[in-house]
Coordinates of C-alpha atoms in Angstrom, one line a residue:
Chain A
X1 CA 43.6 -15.5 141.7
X2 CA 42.4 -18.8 143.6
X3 CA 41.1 -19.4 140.2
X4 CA 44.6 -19.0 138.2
X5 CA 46.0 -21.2 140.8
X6 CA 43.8 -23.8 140.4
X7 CA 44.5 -24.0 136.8
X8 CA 48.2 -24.0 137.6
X9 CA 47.0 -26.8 140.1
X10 CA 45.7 -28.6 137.3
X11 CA 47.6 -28.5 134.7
X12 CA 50.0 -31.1 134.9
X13 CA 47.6 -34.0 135.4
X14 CA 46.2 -32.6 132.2
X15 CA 49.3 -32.1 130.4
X16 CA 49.5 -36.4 131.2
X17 CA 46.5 -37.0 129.8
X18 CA 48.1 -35.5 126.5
X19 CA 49.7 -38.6 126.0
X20 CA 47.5 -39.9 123.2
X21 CA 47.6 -36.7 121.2
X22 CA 50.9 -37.4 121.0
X23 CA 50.9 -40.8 120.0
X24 CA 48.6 -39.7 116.7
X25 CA 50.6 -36.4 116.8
X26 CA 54.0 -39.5 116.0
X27 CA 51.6 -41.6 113.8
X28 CA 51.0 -38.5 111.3
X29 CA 54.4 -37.7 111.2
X30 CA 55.3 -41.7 110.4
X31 CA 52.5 -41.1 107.8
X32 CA 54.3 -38.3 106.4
X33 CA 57.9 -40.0 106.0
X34 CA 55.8 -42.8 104.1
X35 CA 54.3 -40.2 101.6
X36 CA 57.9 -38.6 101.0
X37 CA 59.4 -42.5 100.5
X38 CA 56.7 -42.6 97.6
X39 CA 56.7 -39.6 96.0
X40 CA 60.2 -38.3 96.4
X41 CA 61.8 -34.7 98.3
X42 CA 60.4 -32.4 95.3
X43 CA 56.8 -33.1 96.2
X44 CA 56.9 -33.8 99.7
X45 CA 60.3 -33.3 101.7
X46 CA 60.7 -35.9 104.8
X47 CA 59.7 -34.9 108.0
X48 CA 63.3 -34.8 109.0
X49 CA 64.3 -32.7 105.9
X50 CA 61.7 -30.2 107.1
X51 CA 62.9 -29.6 111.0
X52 CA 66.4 -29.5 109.7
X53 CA 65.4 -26.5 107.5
X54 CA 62.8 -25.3 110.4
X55 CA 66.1 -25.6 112.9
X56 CA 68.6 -23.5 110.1
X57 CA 65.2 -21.2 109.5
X58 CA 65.0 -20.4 113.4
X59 CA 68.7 -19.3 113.7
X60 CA 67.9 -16.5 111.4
X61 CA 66.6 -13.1 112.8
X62 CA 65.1 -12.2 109.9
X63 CA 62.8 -15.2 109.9
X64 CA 61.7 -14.1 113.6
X65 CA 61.4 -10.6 112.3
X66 CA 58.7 -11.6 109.6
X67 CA 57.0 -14.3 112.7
X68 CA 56.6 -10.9 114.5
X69 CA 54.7 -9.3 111.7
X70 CA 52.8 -11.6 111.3
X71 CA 51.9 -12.2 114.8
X72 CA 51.2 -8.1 114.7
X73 CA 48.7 -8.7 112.4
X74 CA 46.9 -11.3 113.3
X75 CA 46.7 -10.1 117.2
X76 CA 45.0 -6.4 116.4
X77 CA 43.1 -7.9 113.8
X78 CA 41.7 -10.5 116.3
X79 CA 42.1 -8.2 119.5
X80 CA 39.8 -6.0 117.3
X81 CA 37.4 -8.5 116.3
X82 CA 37.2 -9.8 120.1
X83 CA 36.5 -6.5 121.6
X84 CA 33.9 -5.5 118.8
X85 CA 32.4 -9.1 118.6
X86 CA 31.6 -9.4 121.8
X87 CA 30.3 -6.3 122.6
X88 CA 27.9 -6.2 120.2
X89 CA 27.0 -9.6 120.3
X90 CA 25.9 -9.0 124.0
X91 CA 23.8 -5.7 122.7
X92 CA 22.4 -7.3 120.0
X93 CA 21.2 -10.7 122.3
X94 CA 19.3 -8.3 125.3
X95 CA 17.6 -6.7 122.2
X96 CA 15.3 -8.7 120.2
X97 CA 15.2 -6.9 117.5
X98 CA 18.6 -6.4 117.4
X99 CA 19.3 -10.1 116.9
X100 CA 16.7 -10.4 114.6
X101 CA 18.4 -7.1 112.5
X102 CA 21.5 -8.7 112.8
X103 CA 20.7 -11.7 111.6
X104 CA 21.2 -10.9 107.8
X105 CA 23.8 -8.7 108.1
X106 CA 25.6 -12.0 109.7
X107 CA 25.0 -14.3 107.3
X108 CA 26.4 -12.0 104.6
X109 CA 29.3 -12.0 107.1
X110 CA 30.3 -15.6 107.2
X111 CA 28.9 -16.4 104.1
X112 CA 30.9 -14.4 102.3
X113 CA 34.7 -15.8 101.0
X114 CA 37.5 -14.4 103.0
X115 CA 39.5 -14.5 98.8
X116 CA 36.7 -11.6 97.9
X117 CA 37.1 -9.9 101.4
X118 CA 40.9 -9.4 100.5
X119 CA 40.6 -8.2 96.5
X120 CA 38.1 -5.9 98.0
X121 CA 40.7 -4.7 100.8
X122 CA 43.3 -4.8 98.3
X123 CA 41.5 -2.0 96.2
X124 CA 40.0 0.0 99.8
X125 CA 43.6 -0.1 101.8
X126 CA 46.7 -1.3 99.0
X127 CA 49.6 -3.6 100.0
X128 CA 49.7 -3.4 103.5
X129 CA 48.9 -4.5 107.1
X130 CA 45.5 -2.7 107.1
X131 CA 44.8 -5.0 104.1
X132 CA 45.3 -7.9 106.4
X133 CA 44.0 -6.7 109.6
X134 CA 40.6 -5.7 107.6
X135 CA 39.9 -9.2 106.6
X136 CA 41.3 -10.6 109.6
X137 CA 38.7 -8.6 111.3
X138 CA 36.0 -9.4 108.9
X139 CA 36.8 -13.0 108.8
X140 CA 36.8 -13.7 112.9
X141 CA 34.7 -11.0 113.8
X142 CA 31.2 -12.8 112.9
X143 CA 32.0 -15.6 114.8
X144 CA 32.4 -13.8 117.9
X145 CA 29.5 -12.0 117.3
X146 CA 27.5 -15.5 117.3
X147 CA 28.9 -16.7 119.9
X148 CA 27.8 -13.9 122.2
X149 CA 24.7 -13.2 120.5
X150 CA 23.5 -17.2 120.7
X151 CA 24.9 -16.7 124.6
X152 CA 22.8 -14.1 125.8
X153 CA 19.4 -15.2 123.4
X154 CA 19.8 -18.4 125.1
X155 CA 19.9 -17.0 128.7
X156 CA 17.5 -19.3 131.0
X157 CA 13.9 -17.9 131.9
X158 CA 13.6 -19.8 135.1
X159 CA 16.9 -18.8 136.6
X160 CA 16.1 -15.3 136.1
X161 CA 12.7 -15.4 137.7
X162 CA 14.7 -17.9 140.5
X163 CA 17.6 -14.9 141.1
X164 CA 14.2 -12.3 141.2
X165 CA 12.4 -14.6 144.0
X166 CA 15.4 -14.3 145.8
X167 CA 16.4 -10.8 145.1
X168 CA 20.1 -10.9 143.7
X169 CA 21.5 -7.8 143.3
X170 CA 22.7 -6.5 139.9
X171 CA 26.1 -7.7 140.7
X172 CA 25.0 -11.1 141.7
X173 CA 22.4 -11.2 138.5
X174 CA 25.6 -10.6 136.1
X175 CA 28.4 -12.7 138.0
X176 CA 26.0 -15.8 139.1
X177 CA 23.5 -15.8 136.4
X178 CA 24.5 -14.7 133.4
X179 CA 28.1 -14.4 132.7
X180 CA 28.8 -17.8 133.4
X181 CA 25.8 -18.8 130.8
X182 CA 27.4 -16.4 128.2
X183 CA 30.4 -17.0 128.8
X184 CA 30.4 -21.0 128.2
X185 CA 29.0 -19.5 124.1
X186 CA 31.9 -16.7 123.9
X187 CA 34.7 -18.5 124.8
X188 CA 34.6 -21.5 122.2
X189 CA 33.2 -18.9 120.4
X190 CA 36.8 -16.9 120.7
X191 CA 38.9 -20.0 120.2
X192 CA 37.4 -20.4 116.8
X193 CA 37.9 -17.0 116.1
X194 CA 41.5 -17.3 117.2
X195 CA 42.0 -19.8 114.9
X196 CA 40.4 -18.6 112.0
X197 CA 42.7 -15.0 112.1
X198 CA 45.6 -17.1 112.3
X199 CA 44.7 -19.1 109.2
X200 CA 43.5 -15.9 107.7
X201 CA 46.1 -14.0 107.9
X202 CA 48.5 -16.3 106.7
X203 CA 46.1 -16.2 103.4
X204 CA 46.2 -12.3 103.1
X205 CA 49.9 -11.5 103.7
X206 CA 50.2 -14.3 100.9
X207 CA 48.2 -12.4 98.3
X208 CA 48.4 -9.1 99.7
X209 CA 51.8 -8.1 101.4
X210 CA 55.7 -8.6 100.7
X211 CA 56.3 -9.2 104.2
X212 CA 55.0 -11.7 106.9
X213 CA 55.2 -15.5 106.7
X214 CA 52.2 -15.8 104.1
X215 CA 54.8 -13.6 101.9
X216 CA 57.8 -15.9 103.0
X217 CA 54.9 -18.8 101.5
X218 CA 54.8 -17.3 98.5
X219 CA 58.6 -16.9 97.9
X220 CA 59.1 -20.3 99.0
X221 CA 56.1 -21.5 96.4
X222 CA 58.1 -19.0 93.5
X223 CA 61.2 -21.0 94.1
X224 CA 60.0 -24.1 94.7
X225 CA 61.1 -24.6 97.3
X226 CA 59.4 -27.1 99.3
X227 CA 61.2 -27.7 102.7
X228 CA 61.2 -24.0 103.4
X229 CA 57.5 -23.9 102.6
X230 CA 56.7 -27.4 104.4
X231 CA 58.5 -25.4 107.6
X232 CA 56.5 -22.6 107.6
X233 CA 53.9 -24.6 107.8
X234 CA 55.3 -26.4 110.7
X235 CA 55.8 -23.2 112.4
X236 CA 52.1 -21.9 112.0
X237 CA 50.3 -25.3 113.0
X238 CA 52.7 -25.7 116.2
X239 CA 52.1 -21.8 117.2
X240 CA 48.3 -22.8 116.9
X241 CA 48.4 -25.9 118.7
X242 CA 50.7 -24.2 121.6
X243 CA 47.6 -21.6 122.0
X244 CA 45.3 -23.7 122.3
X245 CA 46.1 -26.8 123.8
X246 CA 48.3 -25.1 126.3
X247 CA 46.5 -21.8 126.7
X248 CA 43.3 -21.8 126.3
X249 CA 42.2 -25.9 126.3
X250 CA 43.3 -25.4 130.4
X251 CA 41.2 -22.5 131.1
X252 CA 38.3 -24.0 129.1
X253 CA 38.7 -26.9 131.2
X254 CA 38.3 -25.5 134.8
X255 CA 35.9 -23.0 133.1
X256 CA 33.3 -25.5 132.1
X257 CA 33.5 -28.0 135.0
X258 CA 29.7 -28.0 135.7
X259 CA 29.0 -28.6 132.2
X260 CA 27.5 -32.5 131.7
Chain B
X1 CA 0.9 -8.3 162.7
X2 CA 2.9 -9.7 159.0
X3 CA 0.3 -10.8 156.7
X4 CA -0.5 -11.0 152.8
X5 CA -3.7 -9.6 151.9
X6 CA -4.4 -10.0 148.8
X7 CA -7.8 -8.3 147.5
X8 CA -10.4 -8.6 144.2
X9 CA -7.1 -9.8 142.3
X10 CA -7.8 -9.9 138.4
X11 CA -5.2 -10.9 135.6
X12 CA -5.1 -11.7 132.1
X13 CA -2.4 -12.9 129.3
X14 CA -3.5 -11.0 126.2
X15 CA -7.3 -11.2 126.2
X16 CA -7.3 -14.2 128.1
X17 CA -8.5 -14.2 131.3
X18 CA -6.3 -16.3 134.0
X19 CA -7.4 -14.8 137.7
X20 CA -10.7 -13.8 138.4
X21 CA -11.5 -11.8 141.3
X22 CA -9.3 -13.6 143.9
X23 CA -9.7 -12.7 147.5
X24 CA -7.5 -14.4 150.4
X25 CA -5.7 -13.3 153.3
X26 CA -2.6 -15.6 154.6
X27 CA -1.5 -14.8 158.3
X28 CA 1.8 -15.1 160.1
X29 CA 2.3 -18.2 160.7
X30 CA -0.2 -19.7 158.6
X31 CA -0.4 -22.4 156.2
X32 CA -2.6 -22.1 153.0
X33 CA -2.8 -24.1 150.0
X34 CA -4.3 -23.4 146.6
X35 CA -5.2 -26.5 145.0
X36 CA -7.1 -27.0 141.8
X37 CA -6.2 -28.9 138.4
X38 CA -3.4 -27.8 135.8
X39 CA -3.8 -24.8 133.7
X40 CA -6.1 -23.7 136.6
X41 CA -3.9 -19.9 136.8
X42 CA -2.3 -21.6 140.2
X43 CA 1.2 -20.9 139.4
X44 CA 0.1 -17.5 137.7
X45 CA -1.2 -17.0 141.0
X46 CA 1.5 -17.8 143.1
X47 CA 3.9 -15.6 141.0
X48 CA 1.5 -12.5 141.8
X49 CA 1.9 -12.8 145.2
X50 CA 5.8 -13.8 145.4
X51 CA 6.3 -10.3 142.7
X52 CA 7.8 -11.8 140.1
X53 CA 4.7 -10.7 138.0
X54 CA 3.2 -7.1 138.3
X55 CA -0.4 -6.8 139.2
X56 CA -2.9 -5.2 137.2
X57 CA -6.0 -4.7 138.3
X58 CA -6.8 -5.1 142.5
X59 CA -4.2 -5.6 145.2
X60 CA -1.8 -7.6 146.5
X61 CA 0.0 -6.2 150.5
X62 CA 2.8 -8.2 151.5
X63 CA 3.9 -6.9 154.8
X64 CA 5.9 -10.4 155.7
X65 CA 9.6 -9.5 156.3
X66 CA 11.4 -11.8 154.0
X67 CA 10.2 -14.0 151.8
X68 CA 11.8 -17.0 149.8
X69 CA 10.9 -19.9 146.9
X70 CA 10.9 -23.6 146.3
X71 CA 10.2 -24.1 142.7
X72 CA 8.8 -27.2 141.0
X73 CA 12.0 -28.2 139.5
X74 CA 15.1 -26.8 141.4
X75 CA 16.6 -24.0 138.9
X76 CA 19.7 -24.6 140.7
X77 CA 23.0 -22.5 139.3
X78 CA 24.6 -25.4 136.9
X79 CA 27.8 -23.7 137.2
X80 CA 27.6 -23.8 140.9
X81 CA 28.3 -26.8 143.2
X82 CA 26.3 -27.5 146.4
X83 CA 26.9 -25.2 149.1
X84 CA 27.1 -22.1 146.8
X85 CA 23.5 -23.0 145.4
X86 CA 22.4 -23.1 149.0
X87 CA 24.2 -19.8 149.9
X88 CA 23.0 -17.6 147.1
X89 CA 20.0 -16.3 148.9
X90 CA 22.4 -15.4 152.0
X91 CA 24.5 -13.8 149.8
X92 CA 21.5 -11.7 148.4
X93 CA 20.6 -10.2 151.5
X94 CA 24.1 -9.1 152.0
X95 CA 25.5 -11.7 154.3
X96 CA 29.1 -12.5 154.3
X97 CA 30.4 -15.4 152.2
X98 CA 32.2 -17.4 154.8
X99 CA 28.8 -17.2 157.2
X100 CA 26.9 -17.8 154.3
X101 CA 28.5 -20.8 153.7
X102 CA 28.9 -22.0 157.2
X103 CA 24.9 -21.8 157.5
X104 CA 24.6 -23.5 154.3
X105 CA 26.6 -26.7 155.1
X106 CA 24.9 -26.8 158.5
X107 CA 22.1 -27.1 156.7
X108 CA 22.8 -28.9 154.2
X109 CA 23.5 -31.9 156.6
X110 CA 20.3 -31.3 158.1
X111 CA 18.4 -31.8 154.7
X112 CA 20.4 -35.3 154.3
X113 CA 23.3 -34.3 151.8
X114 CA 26.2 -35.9 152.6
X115 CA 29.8 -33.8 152.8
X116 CA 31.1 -35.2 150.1
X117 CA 28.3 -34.0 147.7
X118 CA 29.0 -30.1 149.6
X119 CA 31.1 -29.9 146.2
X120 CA 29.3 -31.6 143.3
X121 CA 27.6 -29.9 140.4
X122 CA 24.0 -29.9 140.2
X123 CA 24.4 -32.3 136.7
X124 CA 25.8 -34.8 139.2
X125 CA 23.0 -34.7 141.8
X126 CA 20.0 -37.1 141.5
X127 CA 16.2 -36.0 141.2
X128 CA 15.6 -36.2 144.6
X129 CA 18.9 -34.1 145.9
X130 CA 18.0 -31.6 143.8
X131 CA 15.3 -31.1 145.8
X132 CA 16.8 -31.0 149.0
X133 CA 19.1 -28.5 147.8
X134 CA 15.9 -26.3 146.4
X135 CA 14.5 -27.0 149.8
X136 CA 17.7 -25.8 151.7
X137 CA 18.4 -22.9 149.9
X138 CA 14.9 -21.3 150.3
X139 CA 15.2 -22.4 153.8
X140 CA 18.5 -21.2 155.0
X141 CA 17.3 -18.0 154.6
X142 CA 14.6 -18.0 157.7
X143 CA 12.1 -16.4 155.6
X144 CA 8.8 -15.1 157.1
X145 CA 6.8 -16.3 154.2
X146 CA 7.3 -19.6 151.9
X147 CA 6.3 -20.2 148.5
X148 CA 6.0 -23.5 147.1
X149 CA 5.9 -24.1 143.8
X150 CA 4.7 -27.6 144.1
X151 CA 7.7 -28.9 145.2
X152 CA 7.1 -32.1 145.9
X153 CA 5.3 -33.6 142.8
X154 CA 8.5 -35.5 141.2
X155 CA 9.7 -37.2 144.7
X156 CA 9.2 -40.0 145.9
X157 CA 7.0 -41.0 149.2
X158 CA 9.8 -41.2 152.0
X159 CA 12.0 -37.9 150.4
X160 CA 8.4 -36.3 150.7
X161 CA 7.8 -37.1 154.2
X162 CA 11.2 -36.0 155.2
X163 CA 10.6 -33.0 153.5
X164 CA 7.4 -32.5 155.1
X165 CA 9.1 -32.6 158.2
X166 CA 11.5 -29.9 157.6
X167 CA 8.5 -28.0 157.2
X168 CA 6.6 -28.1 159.5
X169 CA 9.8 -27.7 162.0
X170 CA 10.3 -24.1 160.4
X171 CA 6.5 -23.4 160.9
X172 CA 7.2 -24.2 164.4
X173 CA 10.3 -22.4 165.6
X174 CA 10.5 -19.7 163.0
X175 CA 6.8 -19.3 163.0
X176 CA 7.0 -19.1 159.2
X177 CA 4.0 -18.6 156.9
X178 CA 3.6 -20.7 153.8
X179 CA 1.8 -20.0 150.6
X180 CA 1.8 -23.4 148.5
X181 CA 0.4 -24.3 145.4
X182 CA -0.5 -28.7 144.8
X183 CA -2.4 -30.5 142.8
X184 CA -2.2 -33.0 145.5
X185 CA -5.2 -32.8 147.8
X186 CA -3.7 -35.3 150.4
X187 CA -0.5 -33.4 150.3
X188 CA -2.8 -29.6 150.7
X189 CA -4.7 -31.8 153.6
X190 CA -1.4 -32.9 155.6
X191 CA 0.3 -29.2 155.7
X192 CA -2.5 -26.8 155.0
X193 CA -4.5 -25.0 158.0
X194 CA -6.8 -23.4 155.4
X195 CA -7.4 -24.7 151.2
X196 CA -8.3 -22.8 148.9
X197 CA -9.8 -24.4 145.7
X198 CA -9.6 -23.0 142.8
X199 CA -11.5 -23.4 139.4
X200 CA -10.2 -23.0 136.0
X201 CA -11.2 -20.3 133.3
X202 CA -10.8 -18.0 134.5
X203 CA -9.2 -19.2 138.0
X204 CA -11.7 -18.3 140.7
X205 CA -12.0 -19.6 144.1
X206 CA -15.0 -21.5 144.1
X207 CA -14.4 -22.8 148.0
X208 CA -12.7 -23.1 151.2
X209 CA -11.5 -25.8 153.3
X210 CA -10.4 -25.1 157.2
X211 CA -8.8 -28.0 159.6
X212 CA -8.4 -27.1 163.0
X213 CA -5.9 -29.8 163.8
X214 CA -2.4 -28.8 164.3
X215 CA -0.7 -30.1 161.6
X216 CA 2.4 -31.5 163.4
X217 CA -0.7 -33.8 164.7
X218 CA -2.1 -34.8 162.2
X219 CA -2.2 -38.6 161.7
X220 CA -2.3 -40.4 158.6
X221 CA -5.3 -41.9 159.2
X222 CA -7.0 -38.3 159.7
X223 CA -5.3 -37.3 156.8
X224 CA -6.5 -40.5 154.6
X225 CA -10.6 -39.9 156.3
X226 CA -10.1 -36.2 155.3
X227 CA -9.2 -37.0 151.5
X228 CA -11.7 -39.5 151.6
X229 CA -14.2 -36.8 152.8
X230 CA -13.2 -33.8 150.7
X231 CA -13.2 -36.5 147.3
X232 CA -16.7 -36.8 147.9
X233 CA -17.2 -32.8 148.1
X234 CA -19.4 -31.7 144.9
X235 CA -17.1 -28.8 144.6
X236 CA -14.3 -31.0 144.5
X237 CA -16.0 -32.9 141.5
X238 CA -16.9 -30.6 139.9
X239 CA -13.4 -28.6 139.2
X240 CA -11.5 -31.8 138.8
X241 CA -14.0 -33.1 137.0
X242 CA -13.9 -36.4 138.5
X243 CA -17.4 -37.5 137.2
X244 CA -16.4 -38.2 133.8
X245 CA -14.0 -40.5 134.8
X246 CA -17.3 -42.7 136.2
X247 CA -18.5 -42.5 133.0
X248 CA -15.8 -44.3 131.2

């Protein structure tokens, strides 16, 4: 609680120092009207074209309806992939061979392209939101897993044997030793994940689904229709940014005070 | 009558032999140092007796109420500021937070840290404050035997003394024991009533140095006519092997 607060606290001195991010935020968008004064509205609408269609695109339920799907999607799929990644990350870390198993299996993982996750799911699961949640899942989940995997591998020696010397309970072993070590691994570890589902399932409703803003993408692509498309865009990369500059950035921050 | 006897101790990494038939018995309110060079099994030694490792073959009784650590470099929490470093051993034994922490910032103004460093991190405390935090924190706790893991080796000469002090206060009113490992023979001569010297592979205690002074009275000159004394011991030579050096 004292902890929320202090975030609260916080947050509009670092809100201020947002500033700058601003400024280059201004400076892209400046870049962007240059690019449509060169190669005209077909290829690249103006920024203003774009929030006009973005402003007429918000009025309409329907727009919000597929927004919701979407956000459906992406929130199991990475709700899934958080609960799952992290839980077996933290196994596999307090068991060496665990880690060592996992290792492979991990690399297939990540190394493998999200485009051949989604044909596969295609064929498993058809047109349909378990098509995107599966590689949603599959895409974010092995990040996670790192994360908490490297977080507990990397667990210090010395403090241990200093929290034995001094006999700390299990409770205190968790909540002063470990967690916060682990913790500092899982939670970037969760905001790249975050991201990734979001840009995965945009990908996967695309190819996969008639419904969802990745299908809204591919109408707008069928017809050409650049603002639309250009807007949709918009609408993803500002959801993103609100999440984690505003969410998460925040927490991360009071989080990882101690950190040099 | 609290003591730590420890009796025809033996211990090995692997097949190598680190401890060899150790024999020593540290009483309340005590002093004794184990001094020999690095690699010697001190540490290994010291880590018998605190229990962090198990004992294999012979015995080690610690019948000392409580007992509490300095380490060599401070293994403070990173993620926790001052006064919640110092505290965690309070909180251990089950005190309550808001004592815990009143005892810790009394006594963190007695080991020199300042109130407005109660709240820094340990990445923004210096070498030395470290230390006084490591110091504190084993401390606060009024243990009835202290193990130090030599503490002092990175300080410099007046942060030692004042730690030094500290010690020997505790020693005084809490009548606390202290079990301390040093490759410093002038620091093991200034604190210790009774060194131990021990000889590498396998670690074996190969002799046994008493001084009757108390050491709240010990001068520096006694202590610099003592280290003169014990550099010319041939035991001494011989396990730091100091004679090679007059061959170069």
């Amino acid at each position: 609680m004292k902890f929320l607060f202090k975030i609260l606290k916080d947050f509009p001195a670092y809100l201020w120092s947002g500033w700058g991010a601003i400024a280059s935020t201004l400076l892209f968008i400046a870049l962007w009207d240059l690019g449509n004064q060169v190669y005209g509205n077909l290829v690249l609408p103006s920024p203003l074209e774009t929030f006009k269609t973005l402003y007429i695109m918000l009025q309409d339920k329907d727009v919000w309806q597929q927004i919701d799907i979407t956000l459906y999607r992406a929130s199991v799929g990475f709700g899934l992939s958080l609960l799952f990644g992290s839980i077996l990350g933290l196994i596999a870390g307090f068991f060496a061979t665990a880690s060592m198993m996992s290792r492979p299996i991990v690399t297939i993982l990540v190394g493998m392209p999200p485009i051949a996750w989604i044909v596969l799911a295609m064929i498993w699961f058809g047109m349909g939101d378990e098509t995107v949640i599966f590689t949603v899942v599959v895409a974010s989940f092995p990040i996670i897993f790192v994360g908490a995997l490297q977080g507990t591998r990397t667990l210090d020696g010395d403090l241990k044997e200093m929290a034995e010397s001094f006999g700390f309970t299990w409770y205190m072993k968790f909540f002063d030793v470990y967690f916060p070590h682990i913790f500092s691994y899982i939670f970037p570890a969760w905001v790249s994940g975050l991201g990734m589902a979001w840009k995965i399932v945009i990908m996967a409703e695309l190819l996969a689904t008639s419904d969802g803003m990745g299908a809204e993408l591919a109408i707008a692509r069928s017809q050409l229709d650049t603002p639309t498309a250009l807007a949709l865009v918009t609408i993803m990369i500002t959801s993103l940014m609100f999440i984690e500059y505003i969410v998460l950035e925040p927490i991360k921050r009071e989080v990882e005070l101690w950190r040099a | 009558m609290e003591s730590l006897e420890v009796k025809n101790l033996t211990h090995h990494f692997g097949f190598t032999e680190i401890l060899h038939n150790i024999n020593f018995t540290l009483k309340k309110g005590e002093v004794l140092s184990v001094v020999g060079p690095s690699g010697g099994g001190k540490t290994t030694l010291l880590h018998l007796c605190a229990g962090l490792l198990d004992v294999e073959e012979g015995s080690i009784q610690n019948s000392f109420k409580s007992t509490a650590f300095a380490f060599q470099e401070g293994r403070l929490l990173p993620w926790k500021n001052v006064i919640d470093n110092i505290a965690v051993g309070l909180l251990a034994k089950g005190e309550k937070k808001d004592e815990a922490l009143k005892k810790s910032q009394k006594i963190a103004l007695e080991f020199g840290l300042e109130e407005e460093d109660f709240t820094k991190y340990p990445k923004d405390l210096s070498g030395g404050m470290k230390q006084r935090v490591n110091f504190a924190r084993a401390l606060v706790t009024k243990p009835s035997l202290l193990f130090l893991d030599e503490p002092f080796s990175a300080l410099d000469i007046g942060l030692k003394k004042e730690l030094y002090a500290h010690l020997l206060d505790s020693c005084k009113e809490n009548e606390m024991s202290i079990l301390f490992i040093t490759h410093d023979l002038m620091e093991a001569i200034r604190l210790s009533d009774k060194i131990l010297l021990l000889k590498a592979d396998p670690g074996h205690i190969v002799k046994t140095f008493e001084y009757d002074t108390p050491n709240d009275k010990r001068e520096e000159i006694f202590i610099y006519e003592q280290s003169a004394k014990i550099l010319q011991d041939k035991e001494i030579i011989d396990t730091f092997e100091l004679n090679t050096l007059e061959l170069i």
